[in-house]
Tab-separated table of C-alpha atoms and ligand atoms in Angstrom:
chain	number	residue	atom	x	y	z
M	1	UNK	CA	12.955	-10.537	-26.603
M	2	UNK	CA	12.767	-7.381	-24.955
M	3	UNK	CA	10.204	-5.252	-26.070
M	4	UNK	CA	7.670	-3.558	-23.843
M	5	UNK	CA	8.317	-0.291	-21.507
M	6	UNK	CA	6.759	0.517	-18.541
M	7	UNK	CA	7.328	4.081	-16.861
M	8	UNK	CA	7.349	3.739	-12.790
M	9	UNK	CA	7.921	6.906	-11.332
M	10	UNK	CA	9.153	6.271	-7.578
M	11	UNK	CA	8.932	9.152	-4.800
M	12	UNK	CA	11.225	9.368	-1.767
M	13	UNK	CA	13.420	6.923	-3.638
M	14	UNK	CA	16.879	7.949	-1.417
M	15	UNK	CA	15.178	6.280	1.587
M	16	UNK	CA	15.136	2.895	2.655
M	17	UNK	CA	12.316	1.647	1.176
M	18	UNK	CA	13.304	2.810	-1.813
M	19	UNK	CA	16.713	1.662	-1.967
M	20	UNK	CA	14.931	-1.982	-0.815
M	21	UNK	CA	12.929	-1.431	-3.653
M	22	UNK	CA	14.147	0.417	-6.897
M	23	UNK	CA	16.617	-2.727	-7.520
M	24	UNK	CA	13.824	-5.504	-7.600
M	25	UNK	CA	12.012	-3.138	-9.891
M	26	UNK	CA	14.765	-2.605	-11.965
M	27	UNK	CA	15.313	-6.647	-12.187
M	28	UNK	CA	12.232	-7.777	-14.479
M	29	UNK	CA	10.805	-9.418	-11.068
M	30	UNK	CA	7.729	-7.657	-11.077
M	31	UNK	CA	6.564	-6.637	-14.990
M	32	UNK	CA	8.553	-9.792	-16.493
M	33	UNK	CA	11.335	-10.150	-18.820
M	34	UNK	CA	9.811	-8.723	-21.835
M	35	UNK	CA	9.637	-5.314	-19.777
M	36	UNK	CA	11.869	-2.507	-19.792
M	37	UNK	CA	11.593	-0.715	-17.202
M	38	UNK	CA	12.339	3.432	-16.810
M	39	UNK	CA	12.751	4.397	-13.087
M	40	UNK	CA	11.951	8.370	-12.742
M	41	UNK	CA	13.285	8.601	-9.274
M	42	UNK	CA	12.086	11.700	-7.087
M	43	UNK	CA	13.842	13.157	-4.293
M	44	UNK	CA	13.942	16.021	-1.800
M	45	UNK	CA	16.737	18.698	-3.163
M	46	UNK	CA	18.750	17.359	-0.064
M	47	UNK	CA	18.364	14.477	-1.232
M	48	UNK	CA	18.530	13.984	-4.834
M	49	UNK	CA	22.564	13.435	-4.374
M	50	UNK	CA	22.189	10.427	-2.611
M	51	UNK	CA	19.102	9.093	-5.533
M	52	UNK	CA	21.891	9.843	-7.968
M	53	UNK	CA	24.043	7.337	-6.093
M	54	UNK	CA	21.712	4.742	-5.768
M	55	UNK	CA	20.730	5.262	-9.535
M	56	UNK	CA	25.169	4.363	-10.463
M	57	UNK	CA	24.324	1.286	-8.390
M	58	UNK	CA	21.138	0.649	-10.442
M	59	UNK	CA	23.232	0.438	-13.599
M	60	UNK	CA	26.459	-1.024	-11.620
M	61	UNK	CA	23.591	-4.479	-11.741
M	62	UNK	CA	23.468	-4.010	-15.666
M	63	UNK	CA	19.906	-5.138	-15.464
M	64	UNK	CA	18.986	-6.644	-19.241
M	65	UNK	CA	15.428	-5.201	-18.116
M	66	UNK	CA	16.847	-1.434	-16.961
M	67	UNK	CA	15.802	1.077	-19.365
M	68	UNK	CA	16.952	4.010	-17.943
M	69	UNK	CA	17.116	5.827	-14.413
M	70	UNK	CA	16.842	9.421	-13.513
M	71	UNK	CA	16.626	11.716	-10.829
M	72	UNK	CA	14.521	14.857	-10.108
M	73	UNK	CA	13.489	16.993	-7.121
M	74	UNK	CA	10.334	18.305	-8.896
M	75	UNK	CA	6.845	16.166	-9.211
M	76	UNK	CA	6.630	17.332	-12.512
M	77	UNK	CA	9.198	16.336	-14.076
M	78	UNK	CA	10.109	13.055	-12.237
M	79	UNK	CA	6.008	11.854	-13.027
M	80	UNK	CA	6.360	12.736	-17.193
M	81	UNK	CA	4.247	10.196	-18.867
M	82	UNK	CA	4.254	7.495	-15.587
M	83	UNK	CA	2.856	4.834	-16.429
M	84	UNK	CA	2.877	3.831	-12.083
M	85	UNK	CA	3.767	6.446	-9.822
M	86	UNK	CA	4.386	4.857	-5.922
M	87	UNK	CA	4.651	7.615	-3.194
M	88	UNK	CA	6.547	6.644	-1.150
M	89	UNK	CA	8.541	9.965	0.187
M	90	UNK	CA	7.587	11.861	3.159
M	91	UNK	CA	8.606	13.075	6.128
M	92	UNK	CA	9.129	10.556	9.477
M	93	UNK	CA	7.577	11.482	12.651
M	94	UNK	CA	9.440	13.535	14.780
M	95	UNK	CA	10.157	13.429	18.567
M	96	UNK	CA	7.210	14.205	20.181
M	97	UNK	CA	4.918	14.125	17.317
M	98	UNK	CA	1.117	13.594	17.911
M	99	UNK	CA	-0.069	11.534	14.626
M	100	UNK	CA	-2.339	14.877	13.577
M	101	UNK	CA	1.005	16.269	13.323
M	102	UNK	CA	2.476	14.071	10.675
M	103	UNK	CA	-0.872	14.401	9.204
M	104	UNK	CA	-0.316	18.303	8.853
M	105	UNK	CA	3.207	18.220	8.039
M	106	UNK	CA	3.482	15.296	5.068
M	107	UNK	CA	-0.319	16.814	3.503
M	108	UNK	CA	1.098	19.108	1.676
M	109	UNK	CA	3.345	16.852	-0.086
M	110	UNK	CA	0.454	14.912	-1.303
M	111	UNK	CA	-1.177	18.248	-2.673
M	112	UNK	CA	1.644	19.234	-4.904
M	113	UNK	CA	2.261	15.515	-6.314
M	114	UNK	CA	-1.373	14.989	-6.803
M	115	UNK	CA	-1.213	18.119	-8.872
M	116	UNK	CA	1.727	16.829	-10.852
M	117	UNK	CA	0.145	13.672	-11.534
M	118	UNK	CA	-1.012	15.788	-14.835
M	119	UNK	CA	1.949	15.259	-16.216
M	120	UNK	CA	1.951	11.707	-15.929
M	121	UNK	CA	0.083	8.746	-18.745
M	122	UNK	CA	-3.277	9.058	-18.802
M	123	UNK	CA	-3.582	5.708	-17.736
M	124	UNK	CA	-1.589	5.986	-14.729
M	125	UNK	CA	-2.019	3.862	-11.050
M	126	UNK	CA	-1.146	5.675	-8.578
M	127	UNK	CA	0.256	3.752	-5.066
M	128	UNK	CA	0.536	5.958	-1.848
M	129	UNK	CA	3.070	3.917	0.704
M	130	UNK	CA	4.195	7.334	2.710
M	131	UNK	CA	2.499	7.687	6.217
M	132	UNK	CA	-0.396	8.159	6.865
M	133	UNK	CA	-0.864	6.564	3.447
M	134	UNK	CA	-4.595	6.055	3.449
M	135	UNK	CA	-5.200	10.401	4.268
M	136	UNK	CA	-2.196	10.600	2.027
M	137	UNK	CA	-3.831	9.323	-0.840
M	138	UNK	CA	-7.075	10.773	0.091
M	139	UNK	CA	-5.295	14.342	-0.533
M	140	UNK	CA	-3.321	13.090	-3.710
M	141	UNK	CA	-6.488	11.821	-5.207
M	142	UNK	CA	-8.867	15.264	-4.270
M	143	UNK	CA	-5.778	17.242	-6.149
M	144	UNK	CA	-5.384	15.103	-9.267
M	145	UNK	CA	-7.658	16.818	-11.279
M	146	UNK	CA	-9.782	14.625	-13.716
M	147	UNK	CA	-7.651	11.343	-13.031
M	148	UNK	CA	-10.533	8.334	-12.018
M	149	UNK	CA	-10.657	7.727	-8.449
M	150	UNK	CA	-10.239	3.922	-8.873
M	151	UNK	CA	-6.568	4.619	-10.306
M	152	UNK	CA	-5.754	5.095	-6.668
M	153	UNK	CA	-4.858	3.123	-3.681
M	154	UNK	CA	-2.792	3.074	-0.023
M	155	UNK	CA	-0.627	0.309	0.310
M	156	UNK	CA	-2.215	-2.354	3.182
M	157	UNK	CA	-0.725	-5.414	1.283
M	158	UNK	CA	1.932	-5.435	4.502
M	159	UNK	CA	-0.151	-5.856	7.347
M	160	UNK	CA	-1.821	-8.377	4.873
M	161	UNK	CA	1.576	-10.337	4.513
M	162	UNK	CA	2.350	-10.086	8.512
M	163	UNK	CA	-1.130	-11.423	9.029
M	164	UNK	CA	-0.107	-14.551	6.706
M	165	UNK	CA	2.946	-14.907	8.384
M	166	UNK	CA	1.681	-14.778	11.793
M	167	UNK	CA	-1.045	-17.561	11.240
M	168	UNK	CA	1.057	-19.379	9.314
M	169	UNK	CA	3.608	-19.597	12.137
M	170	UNK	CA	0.853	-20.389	14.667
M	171	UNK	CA	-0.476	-23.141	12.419
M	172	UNK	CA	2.851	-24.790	11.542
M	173	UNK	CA	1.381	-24.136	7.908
M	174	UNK	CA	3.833	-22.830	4.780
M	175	UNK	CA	2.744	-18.820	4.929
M	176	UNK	CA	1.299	-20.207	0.983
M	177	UNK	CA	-1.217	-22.407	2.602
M	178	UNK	CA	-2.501	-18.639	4.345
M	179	UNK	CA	-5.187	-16.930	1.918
M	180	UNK	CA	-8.220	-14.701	2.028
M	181	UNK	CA	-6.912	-12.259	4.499
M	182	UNK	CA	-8.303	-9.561	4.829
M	183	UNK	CA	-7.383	-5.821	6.414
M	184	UNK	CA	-10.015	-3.434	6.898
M	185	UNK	CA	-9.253	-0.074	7.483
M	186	UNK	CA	-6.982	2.355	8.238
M	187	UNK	CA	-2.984	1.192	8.003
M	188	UNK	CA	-2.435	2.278	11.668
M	189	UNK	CA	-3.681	0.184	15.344
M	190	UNK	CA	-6.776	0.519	14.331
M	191	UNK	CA	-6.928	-2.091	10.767
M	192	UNK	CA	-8.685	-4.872	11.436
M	193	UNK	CA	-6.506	-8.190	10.496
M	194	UNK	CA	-9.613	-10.424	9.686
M	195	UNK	CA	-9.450	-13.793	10.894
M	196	UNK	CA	-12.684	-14.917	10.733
M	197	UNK	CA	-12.254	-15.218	6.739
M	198	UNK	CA	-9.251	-16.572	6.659
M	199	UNK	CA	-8.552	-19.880	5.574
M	200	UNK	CA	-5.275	-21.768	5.916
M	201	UNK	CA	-5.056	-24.647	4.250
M	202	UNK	CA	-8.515	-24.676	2.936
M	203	UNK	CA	-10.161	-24.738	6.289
M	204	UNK	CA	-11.468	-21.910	8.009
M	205	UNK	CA	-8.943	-20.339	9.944
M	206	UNK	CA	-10.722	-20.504	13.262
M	207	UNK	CA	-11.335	-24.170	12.954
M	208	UNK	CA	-7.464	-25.063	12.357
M	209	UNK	CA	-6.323	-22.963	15.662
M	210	UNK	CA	-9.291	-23.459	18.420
M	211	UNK	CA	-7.336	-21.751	20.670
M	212	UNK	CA	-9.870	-18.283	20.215
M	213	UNK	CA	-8.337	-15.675	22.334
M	214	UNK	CA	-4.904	-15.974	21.085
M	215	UNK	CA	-6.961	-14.410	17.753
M	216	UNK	CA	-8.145	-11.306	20.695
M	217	UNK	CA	-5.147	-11.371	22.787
M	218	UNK	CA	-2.090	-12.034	20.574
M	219	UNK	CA	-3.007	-11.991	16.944
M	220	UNK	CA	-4.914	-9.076	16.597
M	221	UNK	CA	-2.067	-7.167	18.452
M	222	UNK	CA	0.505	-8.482	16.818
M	223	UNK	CA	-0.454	-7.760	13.734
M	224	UNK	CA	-1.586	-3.821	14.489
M	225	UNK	CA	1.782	-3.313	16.493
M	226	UNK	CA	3.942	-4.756	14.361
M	227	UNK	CA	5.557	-1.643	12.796
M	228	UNK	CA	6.636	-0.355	16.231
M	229	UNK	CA	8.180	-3.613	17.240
M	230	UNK	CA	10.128	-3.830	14.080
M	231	UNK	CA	11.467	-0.392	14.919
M	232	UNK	CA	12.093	-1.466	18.350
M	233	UNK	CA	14.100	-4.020	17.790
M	234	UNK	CA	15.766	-2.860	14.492
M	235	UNK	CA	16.248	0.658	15.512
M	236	UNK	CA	14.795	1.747	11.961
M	237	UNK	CA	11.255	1.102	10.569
M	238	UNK	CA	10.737	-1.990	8.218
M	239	UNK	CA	11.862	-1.341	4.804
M	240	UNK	CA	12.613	-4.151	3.083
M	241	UNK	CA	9.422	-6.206	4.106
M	242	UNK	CA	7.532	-2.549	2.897
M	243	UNK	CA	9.795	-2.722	-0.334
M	244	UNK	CA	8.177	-6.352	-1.078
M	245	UNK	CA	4.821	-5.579	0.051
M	246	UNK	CA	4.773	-2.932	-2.622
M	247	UNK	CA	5.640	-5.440	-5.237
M	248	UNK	CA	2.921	-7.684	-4.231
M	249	UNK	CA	0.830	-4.736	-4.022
M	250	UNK	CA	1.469	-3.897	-7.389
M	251	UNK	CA	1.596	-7.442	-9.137
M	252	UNK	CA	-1.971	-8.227	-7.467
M	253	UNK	CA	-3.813	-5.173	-9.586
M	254	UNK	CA	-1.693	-5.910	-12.600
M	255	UNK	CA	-2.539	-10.172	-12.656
M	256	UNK	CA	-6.398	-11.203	-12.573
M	257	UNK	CA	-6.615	-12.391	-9.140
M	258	UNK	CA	-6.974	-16.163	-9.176
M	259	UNK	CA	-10.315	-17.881	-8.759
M	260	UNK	CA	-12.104	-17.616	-5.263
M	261	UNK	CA	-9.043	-15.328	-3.725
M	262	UNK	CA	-8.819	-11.972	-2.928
M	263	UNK	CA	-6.363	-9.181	-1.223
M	264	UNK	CA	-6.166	-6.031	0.644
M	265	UNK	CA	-5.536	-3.009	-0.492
M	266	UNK	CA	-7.328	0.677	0.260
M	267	UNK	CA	-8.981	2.241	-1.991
M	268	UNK	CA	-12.062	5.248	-2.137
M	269	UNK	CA	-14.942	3.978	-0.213
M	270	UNK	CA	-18.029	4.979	-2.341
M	271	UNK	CA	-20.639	4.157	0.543
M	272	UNK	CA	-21.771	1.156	-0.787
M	273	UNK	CA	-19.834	-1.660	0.705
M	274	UNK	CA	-19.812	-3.111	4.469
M	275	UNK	CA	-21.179	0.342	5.595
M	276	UNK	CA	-18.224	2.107	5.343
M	277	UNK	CA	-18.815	6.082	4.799
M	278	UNK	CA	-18.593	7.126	1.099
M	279	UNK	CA	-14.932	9.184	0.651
M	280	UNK	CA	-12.684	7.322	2.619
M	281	UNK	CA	-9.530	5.244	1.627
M	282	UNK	CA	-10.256	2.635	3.241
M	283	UNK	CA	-8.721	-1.032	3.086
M	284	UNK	CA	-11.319	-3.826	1.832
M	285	UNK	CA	-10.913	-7.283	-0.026
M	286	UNK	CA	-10.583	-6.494	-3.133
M	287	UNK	CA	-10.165	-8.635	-6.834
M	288	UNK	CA	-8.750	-7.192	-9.714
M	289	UNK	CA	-9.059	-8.768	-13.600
M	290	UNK	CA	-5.775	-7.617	-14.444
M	291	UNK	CA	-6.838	-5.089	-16.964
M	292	UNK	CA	-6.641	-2.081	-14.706
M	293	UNK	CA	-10.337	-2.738	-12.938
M	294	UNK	CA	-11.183	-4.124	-9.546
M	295	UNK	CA	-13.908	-5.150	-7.530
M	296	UNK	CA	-15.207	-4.742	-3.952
M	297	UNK	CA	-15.422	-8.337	-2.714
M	298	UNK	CA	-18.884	-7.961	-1.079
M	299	UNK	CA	-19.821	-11.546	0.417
M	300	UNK	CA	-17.992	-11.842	3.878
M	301	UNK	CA	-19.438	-11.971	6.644
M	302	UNK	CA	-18.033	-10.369	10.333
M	303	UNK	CA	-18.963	-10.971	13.233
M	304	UNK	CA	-20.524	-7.795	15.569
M	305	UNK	CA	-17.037	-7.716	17.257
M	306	UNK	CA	-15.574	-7.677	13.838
M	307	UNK	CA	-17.837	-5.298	12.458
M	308	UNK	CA	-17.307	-3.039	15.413
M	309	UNK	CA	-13.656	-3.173	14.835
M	310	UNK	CA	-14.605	-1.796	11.005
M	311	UNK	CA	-16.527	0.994	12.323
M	312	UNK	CA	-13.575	2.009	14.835
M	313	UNK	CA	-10.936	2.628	12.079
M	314	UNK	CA	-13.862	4.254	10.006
M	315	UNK	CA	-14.220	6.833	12.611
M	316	UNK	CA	-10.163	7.425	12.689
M	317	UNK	CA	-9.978	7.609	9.104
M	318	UNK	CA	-12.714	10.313	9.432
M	319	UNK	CA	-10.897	12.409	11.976
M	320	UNK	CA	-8.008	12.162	9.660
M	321	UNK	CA	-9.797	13.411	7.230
M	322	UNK	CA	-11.257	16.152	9.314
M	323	UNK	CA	-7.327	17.215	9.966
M	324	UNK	CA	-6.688	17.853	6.416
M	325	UNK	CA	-10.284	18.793	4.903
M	326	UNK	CA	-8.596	22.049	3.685
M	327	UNK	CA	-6.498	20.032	1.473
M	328	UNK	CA	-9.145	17.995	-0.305
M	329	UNK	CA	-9.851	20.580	-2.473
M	330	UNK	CA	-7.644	21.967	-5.497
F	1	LIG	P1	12.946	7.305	4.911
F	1	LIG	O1	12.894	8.439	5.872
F	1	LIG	O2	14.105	6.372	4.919
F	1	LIG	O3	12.831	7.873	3.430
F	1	LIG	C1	11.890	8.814	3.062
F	1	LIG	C2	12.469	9.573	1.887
F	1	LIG	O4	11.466	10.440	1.395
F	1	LIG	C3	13.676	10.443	2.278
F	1	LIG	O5	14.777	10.120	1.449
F	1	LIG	C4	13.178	11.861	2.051
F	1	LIG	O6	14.204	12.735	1.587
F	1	LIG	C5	12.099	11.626	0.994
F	1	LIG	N1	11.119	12.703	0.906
F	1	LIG	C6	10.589	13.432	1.909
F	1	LIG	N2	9.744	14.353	1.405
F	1	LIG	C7	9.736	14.174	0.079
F	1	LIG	C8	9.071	14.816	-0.986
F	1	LIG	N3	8.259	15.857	-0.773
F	1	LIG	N4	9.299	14.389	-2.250
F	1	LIG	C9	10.143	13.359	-2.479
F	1	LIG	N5	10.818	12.708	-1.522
F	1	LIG	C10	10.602	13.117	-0.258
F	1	LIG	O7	11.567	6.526	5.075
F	1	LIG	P2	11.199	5.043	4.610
F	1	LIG	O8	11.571	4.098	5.677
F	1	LIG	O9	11.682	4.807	3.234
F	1	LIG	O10	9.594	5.138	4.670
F	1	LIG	C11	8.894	5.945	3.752
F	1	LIG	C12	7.447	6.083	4.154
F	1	LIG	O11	6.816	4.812	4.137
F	1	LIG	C13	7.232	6.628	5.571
F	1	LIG	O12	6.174	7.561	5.535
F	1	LIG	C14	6.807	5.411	6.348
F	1	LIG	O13	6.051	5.731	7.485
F	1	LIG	C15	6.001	4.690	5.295
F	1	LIG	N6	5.717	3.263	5.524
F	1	LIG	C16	4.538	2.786	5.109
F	1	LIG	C17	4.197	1.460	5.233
F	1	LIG	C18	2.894	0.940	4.743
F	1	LIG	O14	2.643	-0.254	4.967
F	1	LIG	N7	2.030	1.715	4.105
F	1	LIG	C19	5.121	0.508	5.911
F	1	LIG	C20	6.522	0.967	5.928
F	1	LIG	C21	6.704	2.436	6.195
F	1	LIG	O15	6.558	2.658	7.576
């Protein structure tokens, strides 16, 4: 019997994440069958027309699990009593963009929703997917007024999947047998896809494939780059691999992550952990216990080639933050 509702609030939802998305939200996939879910879709003026249109497809599925859908170009309104708000709207890099460009330009976006976020439940998680989504939720999170810190985090749970996927592949391994991946970091070419606590099928990963600089040479690469070979060869950014990443990010802070497991996600450094400066959003193993909490996982170990690698997207997440340090405060 249907009888829950849960409130999901979903930003940029005309684009193509979100119209990979909103559907599998809408299905009962992700908060089960007992679930209704009410989508609270958020749009651009320009493009709140083309939200309305995906919203007639939303109840052309006649999803048992659909509560409702509507559509809003103001933060406000669109984040009433959201239960999960994911941000994923913002504004694509333009020709000739440096990255501290799209840093300036989508900031201010995250100011103005972070200030809505008021209007949302009081116990509401917060997912920033729009680039650059660690800074991104960095600003959200210094604009949100009173709302706990640990209510927010920047989506890494894709470069976590491609990093599955590519050892996986390597190893002739299902992509299930992959686990305890880890990205540190930033989500740009400087995250650190951790392969020196990865296991595939129970064994370390680094004992399974000997071959060690295809971890340096190919891996590593592979996994940073992958966004801009996807584009390359698509001619659009991923969108439905983001659209499924979100899910997973989701489901692993709403289930109690199982015994001995862990995944990546970036949340507000707080100076304690692996030496990574206190005020960041930075990505780190994490396990939840599926009742809204989660902890550091604080036992691995990294090599001084690893650990260097954590200290170089530290020091870009800091310049980032540097770019926008007049938006961290409302
Ligand atoms: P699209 O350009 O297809 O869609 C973005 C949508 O956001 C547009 O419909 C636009 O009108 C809307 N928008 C812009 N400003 C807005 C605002 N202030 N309020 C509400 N909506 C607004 O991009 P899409 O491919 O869907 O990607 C969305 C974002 O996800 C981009 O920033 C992209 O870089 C980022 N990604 C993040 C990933 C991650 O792993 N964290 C991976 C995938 C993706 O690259």
């Amino acid at each position: 019997m249907t009888q829950k509702r849960v409130n999901v609030a979903v930003t940029g939802a005309a684009g193509q994440i979100g119209y990979s998305l909103l559907f599998r939200l809408a299905s009962g996939e992700l908060f089960g069958n007992d679930t209704k879910v009410r989508l609270q879709l958020l749009e651009t003026p320009q493009g709140v027309r083309a939200a309305e249109g995906t919203a007639m497809e939303l109840d052309d599925c006649a999803f048992n699990t659909l509560d409702s859908v509507d559509c809003f170009d103001s933060p406000e309104s669109a984040f009433e009593g959201a239960h999960w708000v994911l941000m994923i709207g913002s504004m694509p890099r333009g020709p000739g963009m440096e990255r501290s460009d799209l840093i300036r330009s989508n900031g201010p976006i995250f100011v103005g929703q972070g200030k809505a976020l008021s209007r949302a439940d009081r116990d509401v998680r917060i997912v920033v997917v729009g680039n650059p989504c660690n800074t991104n939720a960095l600003i959200a999170l210094n604009n949100a007024g009173d709302i706990p810190s640990s209510r927010f985090s920047a989506m890494t749970a894709l470069d976590e999947n491609r990093a599955r996927a590519q050892l996986a592949k390597k190893a002739s391994v299902p992509v299930s047998r992959v686990s305890r991946m880890t990205i540190w970091g930033n989500h740009s070419t400087t995250m650190y896809p951790d392969y020196e606590n990865a296991l595939i099928s129970d064994q370390p990963a680094t004992q399974v494939i000997t071959e060690q600089p295809w971890f340096d040479e190919t891996f590593i690469p592979c996994v940073q780059k992958r966004g801009a070979a996807i584009i390359e060869a698509r001619g659009k950014s991923s969108a439905a691999s983001a659209a499924s990443a979100c899910l997973d990010h989701v489901r692993n802070f709403l289930r109690p992550t199982p015994a001995g497991q862990w995944f990546s996600a970036a949340v507000l450094s707080d100076g304690q952990h692996y030496d990574v400066p206190k005020g960041l959003i930075y990505s780190f193993p994490l396990r939840s216990d599926g009742r809204g909490n989660y902890e550091i996982v604080d036992s691995l170990r990294l090599s001084a080639s690893g650990q260097d690698k954590l200290r170089l997207t530290a020091q870009e997440l800091m310049q980032e933050r540097d770019v926008v340090k007049d938006l961290l405060k409302s």
